[in-house]
Coordinates of C-alpha atoms in Angstrom, one line a residue:
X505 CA 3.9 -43.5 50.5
X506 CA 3.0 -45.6 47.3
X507 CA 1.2 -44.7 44.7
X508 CA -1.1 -47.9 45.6
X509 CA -1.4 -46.6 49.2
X510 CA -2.2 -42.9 48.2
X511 CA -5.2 -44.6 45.7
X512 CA -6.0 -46.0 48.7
X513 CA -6.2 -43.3 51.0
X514 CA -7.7 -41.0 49.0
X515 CA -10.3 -43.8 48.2
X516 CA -11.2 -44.0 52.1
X517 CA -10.8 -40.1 52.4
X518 CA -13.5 -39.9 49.8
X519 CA -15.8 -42.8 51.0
X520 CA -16.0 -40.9 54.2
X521 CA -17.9 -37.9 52.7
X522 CA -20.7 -40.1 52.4
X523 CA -21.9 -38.9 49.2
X524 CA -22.6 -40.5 45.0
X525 CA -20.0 -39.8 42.7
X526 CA -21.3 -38.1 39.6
X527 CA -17.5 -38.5 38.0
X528 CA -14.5 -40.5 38.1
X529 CA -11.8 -39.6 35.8
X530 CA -9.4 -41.8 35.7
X531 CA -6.2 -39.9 34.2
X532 CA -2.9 -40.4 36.5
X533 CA -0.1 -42.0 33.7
X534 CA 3.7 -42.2 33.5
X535 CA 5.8 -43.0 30.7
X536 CA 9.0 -44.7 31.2
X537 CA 12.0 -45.2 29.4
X538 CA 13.5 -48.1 31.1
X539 CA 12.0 -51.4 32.5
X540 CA 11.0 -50.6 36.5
X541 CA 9.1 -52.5 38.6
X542 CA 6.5 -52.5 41.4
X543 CA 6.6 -55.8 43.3
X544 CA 7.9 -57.7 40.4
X545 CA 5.0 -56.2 38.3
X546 CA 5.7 -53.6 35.4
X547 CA 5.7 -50.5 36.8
X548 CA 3.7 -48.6 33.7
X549 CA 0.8 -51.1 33.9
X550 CA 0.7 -50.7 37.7
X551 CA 0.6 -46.5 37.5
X552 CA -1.6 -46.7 34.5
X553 CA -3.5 -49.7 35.0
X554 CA -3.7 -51.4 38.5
X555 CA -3.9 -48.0 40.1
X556 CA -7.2 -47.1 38.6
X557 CA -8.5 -50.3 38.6
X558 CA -8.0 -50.0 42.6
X559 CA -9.7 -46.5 42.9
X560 CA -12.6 -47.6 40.9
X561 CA -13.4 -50.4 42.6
X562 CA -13.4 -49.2 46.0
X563 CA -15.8 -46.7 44.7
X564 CA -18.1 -47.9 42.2
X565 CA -20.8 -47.8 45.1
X566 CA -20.7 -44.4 45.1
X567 CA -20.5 -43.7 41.5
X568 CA -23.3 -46.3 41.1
X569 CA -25.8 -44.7 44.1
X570 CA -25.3 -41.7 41.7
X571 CA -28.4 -39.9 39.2
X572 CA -26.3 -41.3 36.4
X573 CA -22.3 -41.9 37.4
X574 CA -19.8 -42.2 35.0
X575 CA -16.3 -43.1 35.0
X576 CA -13.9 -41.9 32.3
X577 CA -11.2 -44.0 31.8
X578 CA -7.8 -42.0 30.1
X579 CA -7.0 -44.2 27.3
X580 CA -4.8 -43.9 23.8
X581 CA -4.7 -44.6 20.3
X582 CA -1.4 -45.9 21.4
X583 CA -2.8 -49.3 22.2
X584 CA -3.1 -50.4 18.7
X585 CA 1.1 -50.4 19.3
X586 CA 0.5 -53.3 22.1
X587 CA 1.9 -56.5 21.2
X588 CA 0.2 -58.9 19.4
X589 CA -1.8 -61.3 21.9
X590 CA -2.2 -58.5 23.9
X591 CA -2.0 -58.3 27.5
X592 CA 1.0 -60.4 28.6
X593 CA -0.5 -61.9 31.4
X594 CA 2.2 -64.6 31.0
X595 CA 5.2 -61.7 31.6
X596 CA 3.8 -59.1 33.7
X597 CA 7.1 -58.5 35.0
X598 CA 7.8 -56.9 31.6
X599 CA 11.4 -58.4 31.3
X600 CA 10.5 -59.8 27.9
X601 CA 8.9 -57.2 26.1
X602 CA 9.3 -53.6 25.9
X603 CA 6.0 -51.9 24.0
X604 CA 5.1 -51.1 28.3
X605 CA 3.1 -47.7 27.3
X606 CA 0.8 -49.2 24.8
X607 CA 0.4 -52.0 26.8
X608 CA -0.9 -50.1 30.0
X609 CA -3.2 -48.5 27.3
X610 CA -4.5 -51.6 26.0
X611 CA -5.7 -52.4 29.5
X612 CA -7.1 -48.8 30.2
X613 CA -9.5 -49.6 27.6
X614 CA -9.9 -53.3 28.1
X615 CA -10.8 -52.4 31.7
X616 CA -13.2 -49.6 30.8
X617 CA -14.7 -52.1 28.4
X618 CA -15.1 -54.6 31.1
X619 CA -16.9 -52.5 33.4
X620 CA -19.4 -51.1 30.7
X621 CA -20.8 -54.6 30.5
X622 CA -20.6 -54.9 34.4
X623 CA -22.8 -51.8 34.4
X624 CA -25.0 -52.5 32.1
X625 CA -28.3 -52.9 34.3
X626 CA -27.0 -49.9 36.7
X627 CA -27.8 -46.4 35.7
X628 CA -23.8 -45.7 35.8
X629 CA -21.4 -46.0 32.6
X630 CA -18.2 -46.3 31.9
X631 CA -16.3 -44.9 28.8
X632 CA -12.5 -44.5 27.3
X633 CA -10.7 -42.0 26.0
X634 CA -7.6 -40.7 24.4
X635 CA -7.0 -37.0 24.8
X636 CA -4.3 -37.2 21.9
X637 CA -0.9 -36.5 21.7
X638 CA -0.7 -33.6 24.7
X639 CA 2.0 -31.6 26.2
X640 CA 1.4 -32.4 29.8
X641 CA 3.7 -33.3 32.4
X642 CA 3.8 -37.2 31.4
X643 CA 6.8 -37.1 29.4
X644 CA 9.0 -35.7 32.0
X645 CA 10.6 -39.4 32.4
X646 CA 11.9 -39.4 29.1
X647 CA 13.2 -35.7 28.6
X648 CA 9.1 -34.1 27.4
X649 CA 10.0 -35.1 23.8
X650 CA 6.3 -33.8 22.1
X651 CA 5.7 -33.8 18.7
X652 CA 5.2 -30.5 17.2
X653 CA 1.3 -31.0 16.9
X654 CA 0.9 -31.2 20.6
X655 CA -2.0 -30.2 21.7
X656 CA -2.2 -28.0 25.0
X657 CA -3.5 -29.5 28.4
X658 CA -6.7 -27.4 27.6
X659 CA -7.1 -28.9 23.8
X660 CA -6.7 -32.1 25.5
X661 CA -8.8 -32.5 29.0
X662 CA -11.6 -31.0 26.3
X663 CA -13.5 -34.7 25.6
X664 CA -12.4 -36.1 28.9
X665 CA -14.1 -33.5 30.2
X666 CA -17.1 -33.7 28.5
X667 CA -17.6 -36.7 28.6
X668 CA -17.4 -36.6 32.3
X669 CA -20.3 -33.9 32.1
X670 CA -22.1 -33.2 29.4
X671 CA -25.8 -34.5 29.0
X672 CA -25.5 -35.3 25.4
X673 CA -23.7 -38.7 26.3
X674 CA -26.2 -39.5 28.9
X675 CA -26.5 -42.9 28.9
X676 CA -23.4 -43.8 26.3
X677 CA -21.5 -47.0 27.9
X678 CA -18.8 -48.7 26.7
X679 CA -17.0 -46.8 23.7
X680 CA -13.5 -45.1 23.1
X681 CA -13.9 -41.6 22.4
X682 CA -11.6 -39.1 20.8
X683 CA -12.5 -35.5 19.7
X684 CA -16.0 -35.7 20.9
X685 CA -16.8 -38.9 18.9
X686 CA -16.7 -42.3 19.2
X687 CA -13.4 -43.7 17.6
X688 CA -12.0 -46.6 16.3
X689 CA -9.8 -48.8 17.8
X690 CA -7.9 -52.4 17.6
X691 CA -9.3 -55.8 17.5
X692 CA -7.8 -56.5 21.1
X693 CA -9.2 -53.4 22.9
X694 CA -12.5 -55.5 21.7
X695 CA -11.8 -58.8 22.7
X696 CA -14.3 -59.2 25.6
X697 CA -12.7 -62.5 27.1
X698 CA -9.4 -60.6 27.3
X699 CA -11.3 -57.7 28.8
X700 CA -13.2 -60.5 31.7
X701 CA -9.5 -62.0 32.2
X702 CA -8.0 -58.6 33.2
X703 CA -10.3 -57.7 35.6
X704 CA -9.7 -60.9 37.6
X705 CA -5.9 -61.0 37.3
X706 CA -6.2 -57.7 38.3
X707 CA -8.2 -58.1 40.7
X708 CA -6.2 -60.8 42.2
X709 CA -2.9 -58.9 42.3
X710 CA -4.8 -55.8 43.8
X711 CA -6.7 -58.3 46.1
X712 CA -4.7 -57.1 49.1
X713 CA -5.8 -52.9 49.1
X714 CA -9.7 -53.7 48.4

């Protein structure tokens, strides 16, 4: 099964329980060493990027209907590392470029910026975030190289976490969060016209599984 079928089905297995959404973290990522592909598309941006894009649209409903829903998008400081232009919506095959990890990042938080604004008159939010530099299982691809600073899956599910739950952030939309604060981050995870184009190209190539 492919990873946009089992988004798919765990979207309708979900739907079925009939019930809001309080959180949707969005944290499934690969990192790749070589160029791969998923129907001609990069196959970081589709695992990082197209996949949650999927889920969360086939359940916004449901995180909407609920008290206050969030969604909590797994971002990175990586994406200042995305080429410049950002989003290669001209090469999403990836043949021509090779910065694929910070590029998948770039549109985890231009996709969580995108729907903060969509969400703006709902009770729901939506928020990035980058855990930091973690030794999880997402390295695996290219032989779990960590720095020595890594921080443990605990340290860094910590913010994601709370920010998933915590009432203190009740009601904060659209930011990138590390550490428990807001955070900076690069001109282009800004740019709210890249942000509106990303969410109908993606929607477009996703148009199929909605």
């Amino acid at each position: 099964m492919s990873r946009i079928s089992i988004r798919v089905a765990a979207s309708a297995a979900i739907r079925a329980l009939d019930v809001p959404i309080d959180a949707l973290v969005c944290n499934a990522g690969v990192v790749l060493d070589d160029l791969e592909q998923v129907r001609g598309i990069e196959k970081t941006f589709v695992v990082n990027h197209l996949g949650h894009y999927l889920l969360v649209r086939r359940l916004l409903d449901r995180v909407i209907a609920a008290p206050q829903g969030r969604v909590v998008v797994l971002g990175s400081a990586d994406e200042r590392n995305a080429l410049p232009g950002g989003i290669q919506f001209d090469d999403l095959s990836g043949r021509s470029w090779e910065a694929r990890y910070a590029h998948a990042k770039l549109a985890n938080g231009l996709f969580s910026l995108e729907l903060a604004r969509r969400l703006r008159d709902t009770r729901a939010t939506s928020n990035c975030v980058t855990p930091g530099h973690t030794r999880s299982n997402i390295l695996r691809h290219i032989g779990n190289r960590y720095r020595d600073d890594a921080r443990t899956v605990q340290q860094g599910a910590a913010t994601p976490s709370w920010l998933a739950a915590s009432p203190d952030v009740s009601g904060r939309n659209g930011l990138f969060w590390r550490d428990f604060a807001p955070a900076g981050q690069s001109a282009q995870q800004r740019d709210a016209a890249m942000a509106r184009r990303l969410r109908d190209v993606s929607g477009t190539l996703v148009r199929d599984w909605l």
